[in-house]
Coordinates of C-alpha atoms and ligand atoms in Angstrom, one line a residue:
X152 CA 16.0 -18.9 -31.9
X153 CA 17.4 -20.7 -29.4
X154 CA 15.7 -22.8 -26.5
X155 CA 12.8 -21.0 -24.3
X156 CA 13.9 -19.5 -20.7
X157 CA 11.8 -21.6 -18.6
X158 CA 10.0 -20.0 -15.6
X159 CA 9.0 -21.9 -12.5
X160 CA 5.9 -20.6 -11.0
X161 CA 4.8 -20.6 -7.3
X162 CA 1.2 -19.9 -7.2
X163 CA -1.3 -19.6 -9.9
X164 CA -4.2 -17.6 -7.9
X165 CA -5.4 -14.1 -9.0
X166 CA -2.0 -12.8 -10.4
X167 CA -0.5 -16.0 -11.2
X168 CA -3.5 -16.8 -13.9
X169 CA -3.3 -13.0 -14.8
X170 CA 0.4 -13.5 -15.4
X171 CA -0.4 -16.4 -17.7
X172 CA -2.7 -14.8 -19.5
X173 CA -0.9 -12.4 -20.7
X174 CA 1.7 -14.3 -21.5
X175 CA -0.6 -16.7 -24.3
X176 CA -2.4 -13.7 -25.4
X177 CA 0.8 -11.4 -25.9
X178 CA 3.3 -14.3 -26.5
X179 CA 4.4 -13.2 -30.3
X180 CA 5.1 -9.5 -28.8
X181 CA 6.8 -10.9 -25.5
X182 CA 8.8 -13.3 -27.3
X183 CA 10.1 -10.6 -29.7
X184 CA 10.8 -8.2 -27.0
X185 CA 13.0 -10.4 -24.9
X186 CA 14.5 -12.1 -28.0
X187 CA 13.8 -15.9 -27.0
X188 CA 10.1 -17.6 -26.0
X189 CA 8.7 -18.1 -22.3
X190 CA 7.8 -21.3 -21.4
X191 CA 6.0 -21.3 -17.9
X192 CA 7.8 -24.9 -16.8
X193 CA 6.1 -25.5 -14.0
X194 CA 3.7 -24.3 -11.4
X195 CA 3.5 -25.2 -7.7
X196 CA 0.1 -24.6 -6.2
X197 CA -1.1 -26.3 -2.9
X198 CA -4.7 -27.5 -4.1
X199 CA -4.4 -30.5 -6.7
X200 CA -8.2 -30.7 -7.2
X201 CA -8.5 -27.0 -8.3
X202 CA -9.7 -26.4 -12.3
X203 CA -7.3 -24.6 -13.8
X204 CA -6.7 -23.1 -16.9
X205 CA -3.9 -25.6 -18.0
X206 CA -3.2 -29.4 -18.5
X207 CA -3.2 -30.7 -14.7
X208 CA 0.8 -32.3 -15.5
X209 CA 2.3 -28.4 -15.5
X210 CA 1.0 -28.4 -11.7
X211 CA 3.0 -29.7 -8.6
X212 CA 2.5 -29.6 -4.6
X213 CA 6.1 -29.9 -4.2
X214 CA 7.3 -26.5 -4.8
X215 CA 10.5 -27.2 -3.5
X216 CA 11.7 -29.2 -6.4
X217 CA 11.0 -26.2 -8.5
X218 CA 13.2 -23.7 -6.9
X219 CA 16.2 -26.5 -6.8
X220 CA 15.0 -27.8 -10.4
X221 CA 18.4 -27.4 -12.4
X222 CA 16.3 -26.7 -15.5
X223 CA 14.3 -23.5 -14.4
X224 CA 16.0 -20.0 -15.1
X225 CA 13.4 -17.5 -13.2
X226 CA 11.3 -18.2 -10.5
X227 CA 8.3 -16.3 -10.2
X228 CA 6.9 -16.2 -6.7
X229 CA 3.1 -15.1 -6.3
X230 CA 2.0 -17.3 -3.1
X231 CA 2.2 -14.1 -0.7
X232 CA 2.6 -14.4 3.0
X233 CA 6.5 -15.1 4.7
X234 CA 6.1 -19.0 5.3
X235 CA 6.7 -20.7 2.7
X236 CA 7.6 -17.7 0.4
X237 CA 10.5 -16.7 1.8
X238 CA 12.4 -19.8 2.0
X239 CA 11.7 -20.6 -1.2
X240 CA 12.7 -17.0 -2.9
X241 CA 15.9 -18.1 -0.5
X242 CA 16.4 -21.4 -2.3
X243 CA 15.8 -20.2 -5.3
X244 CA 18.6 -17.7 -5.4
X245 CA 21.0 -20.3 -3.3
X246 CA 20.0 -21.9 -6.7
X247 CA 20.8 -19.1 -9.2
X248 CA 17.3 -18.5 -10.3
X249 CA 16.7 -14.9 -10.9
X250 CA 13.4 -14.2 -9.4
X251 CA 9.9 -12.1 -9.7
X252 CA 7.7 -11.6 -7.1
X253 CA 4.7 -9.8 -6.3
X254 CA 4.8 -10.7 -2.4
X255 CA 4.8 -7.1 -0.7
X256 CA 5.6 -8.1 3.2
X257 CA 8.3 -10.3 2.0
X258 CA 10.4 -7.6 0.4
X259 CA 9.2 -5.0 3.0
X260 CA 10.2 -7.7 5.9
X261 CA 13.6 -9.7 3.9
X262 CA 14.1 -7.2 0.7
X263 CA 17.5 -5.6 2.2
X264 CA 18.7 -9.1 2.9
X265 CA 17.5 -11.1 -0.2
X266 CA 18.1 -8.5 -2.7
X267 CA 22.0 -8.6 -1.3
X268 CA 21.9 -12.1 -1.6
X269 CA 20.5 -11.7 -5.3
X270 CA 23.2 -8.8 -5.8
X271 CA 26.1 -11.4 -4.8
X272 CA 25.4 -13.8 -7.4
X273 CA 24.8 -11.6 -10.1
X274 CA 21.3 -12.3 -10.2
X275 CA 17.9 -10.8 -10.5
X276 CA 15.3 -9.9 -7.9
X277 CA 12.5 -8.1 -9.3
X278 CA 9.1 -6.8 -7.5
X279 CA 7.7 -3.9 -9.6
X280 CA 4.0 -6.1 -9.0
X281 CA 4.3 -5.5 -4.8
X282 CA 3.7 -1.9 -4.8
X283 CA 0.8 -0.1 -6.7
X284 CA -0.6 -3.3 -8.9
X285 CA -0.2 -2.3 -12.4
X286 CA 1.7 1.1 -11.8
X287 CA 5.1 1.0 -12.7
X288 CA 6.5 2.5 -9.0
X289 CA 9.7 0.4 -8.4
X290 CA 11.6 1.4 -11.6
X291 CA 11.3 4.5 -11.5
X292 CA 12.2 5.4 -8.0
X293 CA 15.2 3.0 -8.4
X294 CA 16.4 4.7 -11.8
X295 CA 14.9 7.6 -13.8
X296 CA 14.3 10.0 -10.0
X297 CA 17.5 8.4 -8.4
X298 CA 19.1 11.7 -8.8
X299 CA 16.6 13.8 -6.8
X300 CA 16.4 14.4 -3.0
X301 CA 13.1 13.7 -2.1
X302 CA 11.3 16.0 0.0
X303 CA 7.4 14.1 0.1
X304 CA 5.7 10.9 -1.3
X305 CA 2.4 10.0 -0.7
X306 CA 0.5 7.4 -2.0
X307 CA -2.6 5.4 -2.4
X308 CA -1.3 2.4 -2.6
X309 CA -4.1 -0.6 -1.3
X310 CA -6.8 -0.8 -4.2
X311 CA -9.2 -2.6 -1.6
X312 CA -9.8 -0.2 1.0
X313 CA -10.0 2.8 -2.2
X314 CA -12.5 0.5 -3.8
X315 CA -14.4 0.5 -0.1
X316 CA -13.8 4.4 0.7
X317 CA -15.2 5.2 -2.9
X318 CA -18.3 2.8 -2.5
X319 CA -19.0 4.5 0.6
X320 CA -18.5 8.0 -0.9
X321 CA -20.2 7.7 -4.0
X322 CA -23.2 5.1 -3.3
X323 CA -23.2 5.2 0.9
X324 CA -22.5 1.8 0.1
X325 CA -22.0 -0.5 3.5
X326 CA -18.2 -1.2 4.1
X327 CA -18.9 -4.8 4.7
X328 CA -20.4 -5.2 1.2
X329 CA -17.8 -3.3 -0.3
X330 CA -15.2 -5.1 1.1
X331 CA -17.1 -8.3 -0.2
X332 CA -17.3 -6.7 -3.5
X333 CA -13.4 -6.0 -3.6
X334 CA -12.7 -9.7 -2.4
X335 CA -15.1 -11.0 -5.5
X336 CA -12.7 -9.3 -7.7
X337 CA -9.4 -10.3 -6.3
X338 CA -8.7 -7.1 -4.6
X339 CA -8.3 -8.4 -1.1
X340 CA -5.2 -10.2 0.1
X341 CA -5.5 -13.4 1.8
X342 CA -6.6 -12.2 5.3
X343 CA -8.2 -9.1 4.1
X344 CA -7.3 -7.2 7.7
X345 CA -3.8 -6.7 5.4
X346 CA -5.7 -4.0 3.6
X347 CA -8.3 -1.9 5.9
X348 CA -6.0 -1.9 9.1
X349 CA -3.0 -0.6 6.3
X350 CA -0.7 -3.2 7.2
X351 CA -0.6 -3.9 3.0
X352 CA 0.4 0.0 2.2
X353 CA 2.7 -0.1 5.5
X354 CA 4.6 -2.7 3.9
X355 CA 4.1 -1.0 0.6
X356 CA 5.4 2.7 1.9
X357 CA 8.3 1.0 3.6
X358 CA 9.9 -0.6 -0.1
X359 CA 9.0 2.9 -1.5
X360 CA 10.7 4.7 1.7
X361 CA 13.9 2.2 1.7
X362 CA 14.4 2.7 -2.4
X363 CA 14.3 6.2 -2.3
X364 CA 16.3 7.0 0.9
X365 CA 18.7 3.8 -0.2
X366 CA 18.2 2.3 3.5
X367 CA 15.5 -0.3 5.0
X368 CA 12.6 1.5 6.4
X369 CA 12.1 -1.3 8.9
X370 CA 8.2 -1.9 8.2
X371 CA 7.3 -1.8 12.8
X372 CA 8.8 1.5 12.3
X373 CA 5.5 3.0 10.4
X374 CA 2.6 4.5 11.9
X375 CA -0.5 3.0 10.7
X376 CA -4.2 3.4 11.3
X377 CA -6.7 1.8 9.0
X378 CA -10.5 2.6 7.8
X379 CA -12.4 0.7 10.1
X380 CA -13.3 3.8 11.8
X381 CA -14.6 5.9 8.9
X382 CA -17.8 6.3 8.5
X383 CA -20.5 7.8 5.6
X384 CA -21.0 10.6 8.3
X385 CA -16.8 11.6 8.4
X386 CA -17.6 11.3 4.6
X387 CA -20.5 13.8 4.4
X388 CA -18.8 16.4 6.5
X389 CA -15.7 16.2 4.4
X390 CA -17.2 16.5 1.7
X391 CA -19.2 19.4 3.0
X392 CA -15.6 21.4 3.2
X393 CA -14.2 20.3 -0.5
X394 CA -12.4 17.6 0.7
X395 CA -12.2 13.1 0.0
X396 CA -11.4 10.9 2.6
X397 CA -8.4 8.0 1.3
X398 CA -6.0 5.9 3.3
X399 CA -2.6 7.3 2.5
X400 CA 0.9 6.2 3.0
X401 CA 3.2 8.9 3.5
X402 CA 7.2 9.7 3.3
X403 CA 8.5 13.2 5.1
X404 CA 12.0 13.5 5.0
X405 CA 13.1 15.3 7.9
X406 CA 16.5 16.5 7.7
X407 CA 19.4 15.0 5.7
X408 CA 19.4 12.1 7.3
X409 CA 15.6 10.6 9.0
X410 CA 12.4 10.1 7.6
X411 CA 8.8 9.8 9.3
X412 CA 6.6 7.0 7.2
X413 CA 3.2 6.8 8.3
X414 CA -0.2 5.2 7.3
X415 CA -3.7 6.7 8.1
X416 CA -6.7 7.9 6.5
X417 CA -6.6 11.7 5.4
X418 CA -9.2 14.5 4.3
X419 CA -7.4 15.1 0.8
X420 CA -8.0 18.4 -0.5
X421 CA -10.7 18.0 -3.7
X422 CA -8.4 19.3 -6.1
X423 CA -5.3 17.7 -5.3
X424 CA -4.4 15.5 -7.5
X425 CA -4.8 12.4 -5.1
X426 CA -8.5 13.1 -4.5
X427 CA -9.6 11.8 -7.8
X428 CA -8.4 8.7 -7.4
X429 CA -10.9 6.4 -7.2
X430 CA -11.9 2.8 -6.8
X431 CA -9.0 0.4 -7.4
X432 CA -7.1 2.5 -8.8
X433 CA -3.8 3.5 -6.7
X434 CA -1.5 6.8 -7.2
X435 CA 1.9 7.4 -5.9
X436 CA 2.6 11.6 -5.8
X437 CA 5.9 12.5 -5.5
X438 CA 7.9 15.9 -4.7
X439 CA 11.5 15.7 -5.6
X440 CA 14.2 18.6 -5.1
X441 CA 14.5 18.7 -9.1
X442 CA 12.1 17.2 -10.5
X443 CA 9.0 18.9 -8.6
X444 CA 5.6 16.6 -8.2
X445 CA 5.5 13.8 -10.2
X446 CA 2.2 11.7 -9.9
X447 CA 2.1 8.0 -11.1
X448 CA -1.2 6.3 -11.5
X449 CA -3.5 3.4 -12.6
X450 CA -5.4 -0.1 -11.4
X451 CA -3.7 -1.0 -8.1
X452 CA -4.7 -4.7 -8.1
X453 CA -6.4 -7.4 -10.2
X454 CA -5.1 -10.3 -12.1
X455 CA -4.6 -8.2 -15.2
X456 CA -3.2 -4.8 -14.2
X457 CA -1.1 -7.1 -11.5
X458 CA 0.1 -9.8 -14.1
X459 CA 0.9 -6.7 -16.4
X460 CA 3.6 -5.8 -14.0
X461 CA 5.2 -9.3 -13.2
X462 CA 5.7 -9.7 -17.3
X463 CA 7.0 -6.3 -17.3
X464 CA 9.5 -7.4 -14.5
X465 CA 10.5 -11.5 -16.4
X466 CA 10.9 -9.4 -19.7
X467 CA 13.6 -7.1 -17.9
X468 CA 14.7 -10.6 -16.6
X469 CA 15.0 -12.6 -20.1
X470 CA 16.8 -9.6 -22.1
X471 CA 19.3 -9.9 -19.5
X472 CA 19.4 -13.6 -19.7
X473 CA 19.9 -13.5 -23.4
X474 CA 21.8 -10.3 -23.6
X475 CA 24.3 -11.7 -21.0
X476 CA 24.2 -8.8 -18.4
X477 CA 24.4 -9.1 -15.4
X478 CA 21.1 -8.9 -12.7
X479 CA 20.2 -5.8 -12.3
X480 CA 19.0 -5.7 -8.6
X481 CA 19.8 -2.7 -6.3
X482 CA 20.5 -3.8 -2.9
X483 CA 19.7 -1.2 0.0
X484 CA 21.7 -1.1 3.7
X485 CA 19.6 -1.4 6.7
X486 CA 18.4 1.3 9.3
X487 CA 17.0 4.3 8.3
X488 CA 16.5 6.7 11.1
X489 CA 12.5 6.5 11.4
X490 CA 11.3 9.5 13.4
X491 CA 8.1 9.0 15.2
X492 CA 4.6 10.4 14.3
X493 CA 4.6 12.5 17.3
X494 CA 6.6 15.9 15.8
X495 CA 4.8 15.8 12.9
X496 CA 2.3 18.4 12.5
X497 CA -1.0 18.4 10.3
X498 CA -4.5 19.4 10.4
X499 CA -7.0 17.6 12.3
X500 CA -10.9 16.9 11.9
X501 CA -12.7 16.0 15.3
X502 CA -16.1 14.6 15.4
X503 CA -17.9 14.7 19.1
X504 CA -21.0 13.5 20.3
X505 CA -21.6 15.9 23.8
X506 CA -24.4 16.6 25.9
X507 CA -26.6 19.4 24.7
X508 CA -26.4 21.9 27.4
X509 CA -25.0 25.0 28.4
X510 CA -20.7 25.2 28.5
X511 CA -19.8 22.1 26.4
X512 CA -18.5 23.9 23.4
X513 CA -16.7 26.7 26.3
X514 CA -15.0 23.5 28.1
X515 CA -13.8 22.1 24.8
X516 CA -12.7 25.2 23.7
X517 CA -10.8 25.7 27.1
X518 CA -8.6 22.2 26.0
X519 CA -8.0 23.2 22.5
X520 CA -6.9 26.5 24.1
X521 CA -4.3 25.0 26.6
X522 CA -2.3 23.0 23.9
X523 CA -2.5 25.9 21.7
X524 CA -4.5 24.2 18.9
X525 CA -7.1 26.7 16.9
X526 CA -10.0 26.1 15.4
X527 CA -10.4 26.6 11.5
X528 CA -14.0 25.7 10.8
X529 CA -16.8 24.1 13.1
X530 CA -20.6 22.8 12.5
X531 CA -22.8 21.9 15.5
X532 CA -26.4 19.9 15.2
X533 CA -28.5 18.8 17.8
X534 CA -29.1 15.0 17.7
X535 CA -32.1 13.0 19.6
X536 CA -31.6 12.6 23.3
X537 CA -30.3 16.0 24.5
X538 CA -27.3 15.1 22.5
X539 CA -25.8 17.2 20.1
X540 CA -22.5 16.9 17.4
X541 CA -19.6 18.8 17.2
X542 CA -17.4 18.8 14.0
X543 CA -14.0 21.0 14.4
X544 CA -11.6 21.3 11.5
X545 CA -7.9 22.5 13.5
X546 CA -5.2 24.3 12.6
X547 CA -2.2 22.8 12.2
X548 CA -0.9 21.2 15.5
X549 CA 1.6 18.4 16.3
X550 CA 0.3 15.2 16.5
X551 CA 1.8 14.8 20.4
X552 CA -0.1 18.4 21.3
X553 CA -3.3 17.1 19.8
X554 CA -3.1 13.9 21.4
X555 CA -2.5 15.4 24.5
X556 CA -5.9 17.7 24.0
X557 CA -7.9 14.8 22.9
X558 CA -7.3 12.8 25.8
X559 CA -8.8 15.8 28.0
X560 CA -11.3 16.2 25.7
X561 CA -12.5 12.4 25.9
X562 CA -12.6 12.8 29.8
X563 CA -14.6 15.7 29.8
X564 CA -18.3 14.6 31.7
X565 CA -19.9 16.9 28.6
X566 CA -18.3 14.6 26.0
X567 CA -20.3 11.2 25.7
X568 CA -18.2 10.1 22.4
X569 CA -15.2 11.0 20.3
X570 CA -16.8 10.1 17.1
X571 CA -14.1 10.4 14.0
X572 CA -10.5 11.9 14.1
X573 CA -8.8 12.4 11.0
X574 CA -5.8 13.7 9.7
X575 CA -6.3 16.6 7.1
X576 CA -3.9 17.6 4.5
X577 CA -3.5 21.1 4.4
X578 CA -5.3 23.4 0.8
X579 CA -2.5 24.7 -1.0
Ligands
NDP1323 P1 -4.2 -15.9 -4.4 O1 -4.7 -16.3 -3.0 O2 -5.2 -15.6 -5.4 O3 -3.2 -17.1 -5.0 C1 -2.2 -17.7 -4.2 C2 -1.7 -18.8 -4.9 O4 -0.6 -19.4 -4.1 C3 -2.7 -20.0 -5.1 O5 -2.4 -20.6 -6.4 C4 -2.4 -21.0 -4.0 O6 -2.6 -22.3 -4.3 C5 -0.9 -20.8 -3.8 N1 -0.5 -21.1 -2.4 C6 -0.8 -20.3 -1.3 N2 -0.2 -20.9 -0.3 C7 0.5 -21.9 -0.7 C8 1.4 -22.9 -0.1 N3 1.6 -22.9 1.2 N4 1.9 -23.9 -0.9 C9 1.7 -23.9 -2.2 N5 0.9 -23.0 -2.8 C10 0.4 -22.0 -2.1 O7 -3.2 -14.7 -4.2 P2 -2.9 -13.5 -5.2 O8 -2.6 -14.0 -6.5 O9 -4.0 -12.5 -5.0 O10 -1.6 -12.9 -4.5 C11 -0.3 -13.4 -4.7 C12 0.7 -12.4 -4.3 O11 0.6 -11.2 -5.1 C13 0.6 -11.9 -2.9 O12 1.9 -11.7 -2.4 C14 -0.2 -10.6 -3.0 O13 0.0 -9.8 -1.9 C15 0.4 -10.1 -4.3 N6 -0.4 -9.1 -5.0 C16 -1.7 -9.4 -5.2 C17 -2.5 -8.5 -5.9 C18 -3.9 -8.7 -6.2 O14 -4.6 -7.9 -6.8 N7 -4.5 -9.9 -5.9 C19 -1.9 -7.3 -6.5 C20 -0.5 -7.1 -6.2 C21 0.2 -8.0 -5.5 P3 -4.1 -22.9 -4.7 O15 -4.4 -22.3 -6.0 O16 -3.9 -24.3 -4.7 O17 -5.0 -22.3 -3.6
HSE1324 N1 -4.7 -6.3 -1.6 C1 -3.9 -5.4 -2.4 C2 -4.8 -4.2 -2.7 C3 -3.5 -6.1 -3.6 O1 -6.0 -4.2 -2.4 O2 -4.2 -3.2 -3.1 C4 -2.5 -5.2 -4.4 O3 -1.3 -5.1 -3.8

């Protein structure tokens, strides 16, 4: 067999240790599948002192002179973040290394543009490990669905805010311990924000949106809300009328031509197929014109499930190496029509706290009535201090109507506090 293909490495955190595990514990299968060994070369990290799991000579602070290192076929990038990543993926390619990354806001932010720049020099750029951990997401969209028109997606896609949603569901954990409990296992990007303000499923719905519409969903173009504002009580109440509360990414295609991508937590019916999805476990759901609903799903971060998907992605990279075909990487044009939030139209869930007194629930009732928004289910309890709570469930109504009606509703002297609003997917 001829010499190994020799991977550079930038980062060996959570998935770049994952990634090398697998590789020493499946090497004999690995190395069969791709035809020729792996020999991780070299690893750029930024902490010398750290312990690590190999011989302190593989490890280097200058991670520029692996990227330009003449020796290094593939280049496997699992820092995160734009600075340094992105110049580095840049050099890399400007250096005809095919590269593997896991880095989610770079390809959402640079994908159209690095990808072409892969594409012109016949090389690779992989990222099956950016969106849904362990999943295999990317792949399919690009190939085996690339016939279908596709109507819906949506997705679970950030394991640390389902791990916190769950905890909070299941054992009324508190979402500060939960979220300490998903950083202890790895879960949590760098700035953990990322994940329970949905910036790390906005970035991860935009690649989704841009592969299967074939043009950039420009990331600022996605409406996101995260699940700092959910709390045990939302859960209870939900629960109370069959349905789980998750932060969901989702794709409507509107038209031929647009698409509206938002982010936001949503009452999920109990027995759609998203509900069960719990923990860090992710799930894409999919409706294409042909196919129907498709539902992918599995650990959505972690150093195994996430160095599972990097391997998959450098042994699609080495059979091409030693099969002598060309990269395989599917470049996407920019600007996708992004329609705004506003025409959408869902289901809402409304949590009050009012005065308890006569009128308050005529004088709400008056608002919903002006912006023609109907009420499908209601509970009302008194609370301590001549207060009481009012829960609504609406009919459908466009987001711009029900903003309008929650604005009046919020100024009303009866309301003291809009407690909880939360979009709710419709029972089939
Ligand atoms: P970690 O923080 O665990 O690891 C980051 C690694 O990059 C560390 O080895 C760190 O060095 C190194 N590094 C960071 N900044 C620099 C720098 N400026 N110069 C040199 N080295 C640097 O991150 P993860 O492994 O969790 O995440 C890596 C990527 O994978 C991110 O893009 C993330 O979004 C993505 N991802 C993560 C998943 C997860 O479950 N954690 C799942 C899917 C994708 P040192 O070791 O010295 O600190
Ligand atoms: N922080 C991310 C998550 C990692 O929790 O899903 C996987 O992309």
């Amino acid at each position: 067999m001829s010499q190994d293909i020799r991977i550079g490495m930038l980062g060996f955190g959570t998935v770049g240790t994952g990634t090398y595990r697998m590789l020493v514990d499946n090497r004999e299968a690995i190395t069969k599948k791709i035809g020729r060994g792996i020999d991780i070369a070299k690893i750029g990290i930024r902490d010398p002192k750290k312990e690590r799991a190999l011989d302190q000579s593989h490890f280097t602070t200058d991670l520029e002179s692996i990227v330009t290192d003449p020796s290094i076929d593939v280049v496997v990038e699992l820092i995160g973040g734009i600075d340094p990543a992105a110049d580095l993926v840049e050099k890399a390619l400007l250096n005809g290394k095919h590269v593997v990354t896991a880095n989610k806001e770079l390809i959402a932010k640079h994908g159209s543009r690095l990808v072409h720049l892969a594409k012109s020099k016949n090389l690779d750029l992989h990222y099956e490990a950016a969106v849904g951990g362990g999943i295999p997401l990317i792949q399919p969209l690009k190939h085996q669905l690339a016939g279908n028109d596709v109507i819906r997606m949506m997705g679970i896609l950030n394991g640390t805010s389902n791990y916190i949603l769950t905890k909070m569901e299941q054992e009324q954990a508190d979402f500060a311990d939960a979220l300490k409990e998903a950083q202890a296992a790895g879960y949590a990007e760098a700035d953990p924000t990322n994940d329970v303000d949905g910036i790390d499923t906005s970035y991860k719905i935009s690649i989704l949106a841009s592969i299967a519409f074939g043009k950039q969903v420009p990331v600022e173009n996605v409406f996101r809300e995260g699940i700092r504002n959910i709390g045990i009580t939302d859960i209870e109440y939900a629960r109370s009328w069959g349905y789980k509360i998750k932060l969901v990414g989702v794709v409507d295609a509107i038209g031929k031509d647009a698409v509206c991508v938002r982010v936001h937590p949503s009452m999920i019916p109990g027995d759609h197929p998203l509900a069960s999805v719990n923990g860090v476990y992710n799930a894409l759901w999919l409706h294409g014109d042909f196919v129907g609903d498709v539902m992918f799903s599995g650990r959505g971060a972690g150093s195994d499930p996430t160095g599972s998907a990097v391997m998959g992605d450098l042994i699609d990279v080495g059979r091409n190496i030693v099969g002598g075909g060309s990269g395989s990487a599917i470049p996407y044009e920019a600007g996708m029509k992004v329609v705004p939030i506003d025409d959408v139209h869902s289901s809402f869930y409304l949590r009050l706290r009012v005065k308890d007194r006569p009128k308050t629930l005529g004088q709400i009732s008056m608002v919903f009535g002006e912006y023609a928004i109907s009420i499908a289910e209601m509970q009302m309890k008194t609370l301590p201090d001549n207060l009481g709570e009012i829960v609504f469930l609406t009919h459908r109504a466009s987001e711009r109507s029900f903003a309008q009606a929650l604005r009046e509703v919020e100024n009303l002297e009866a309301v003291d506090q809009v407690a909880g609003v939360i979009r709710v997917e419709d029972k089939q």
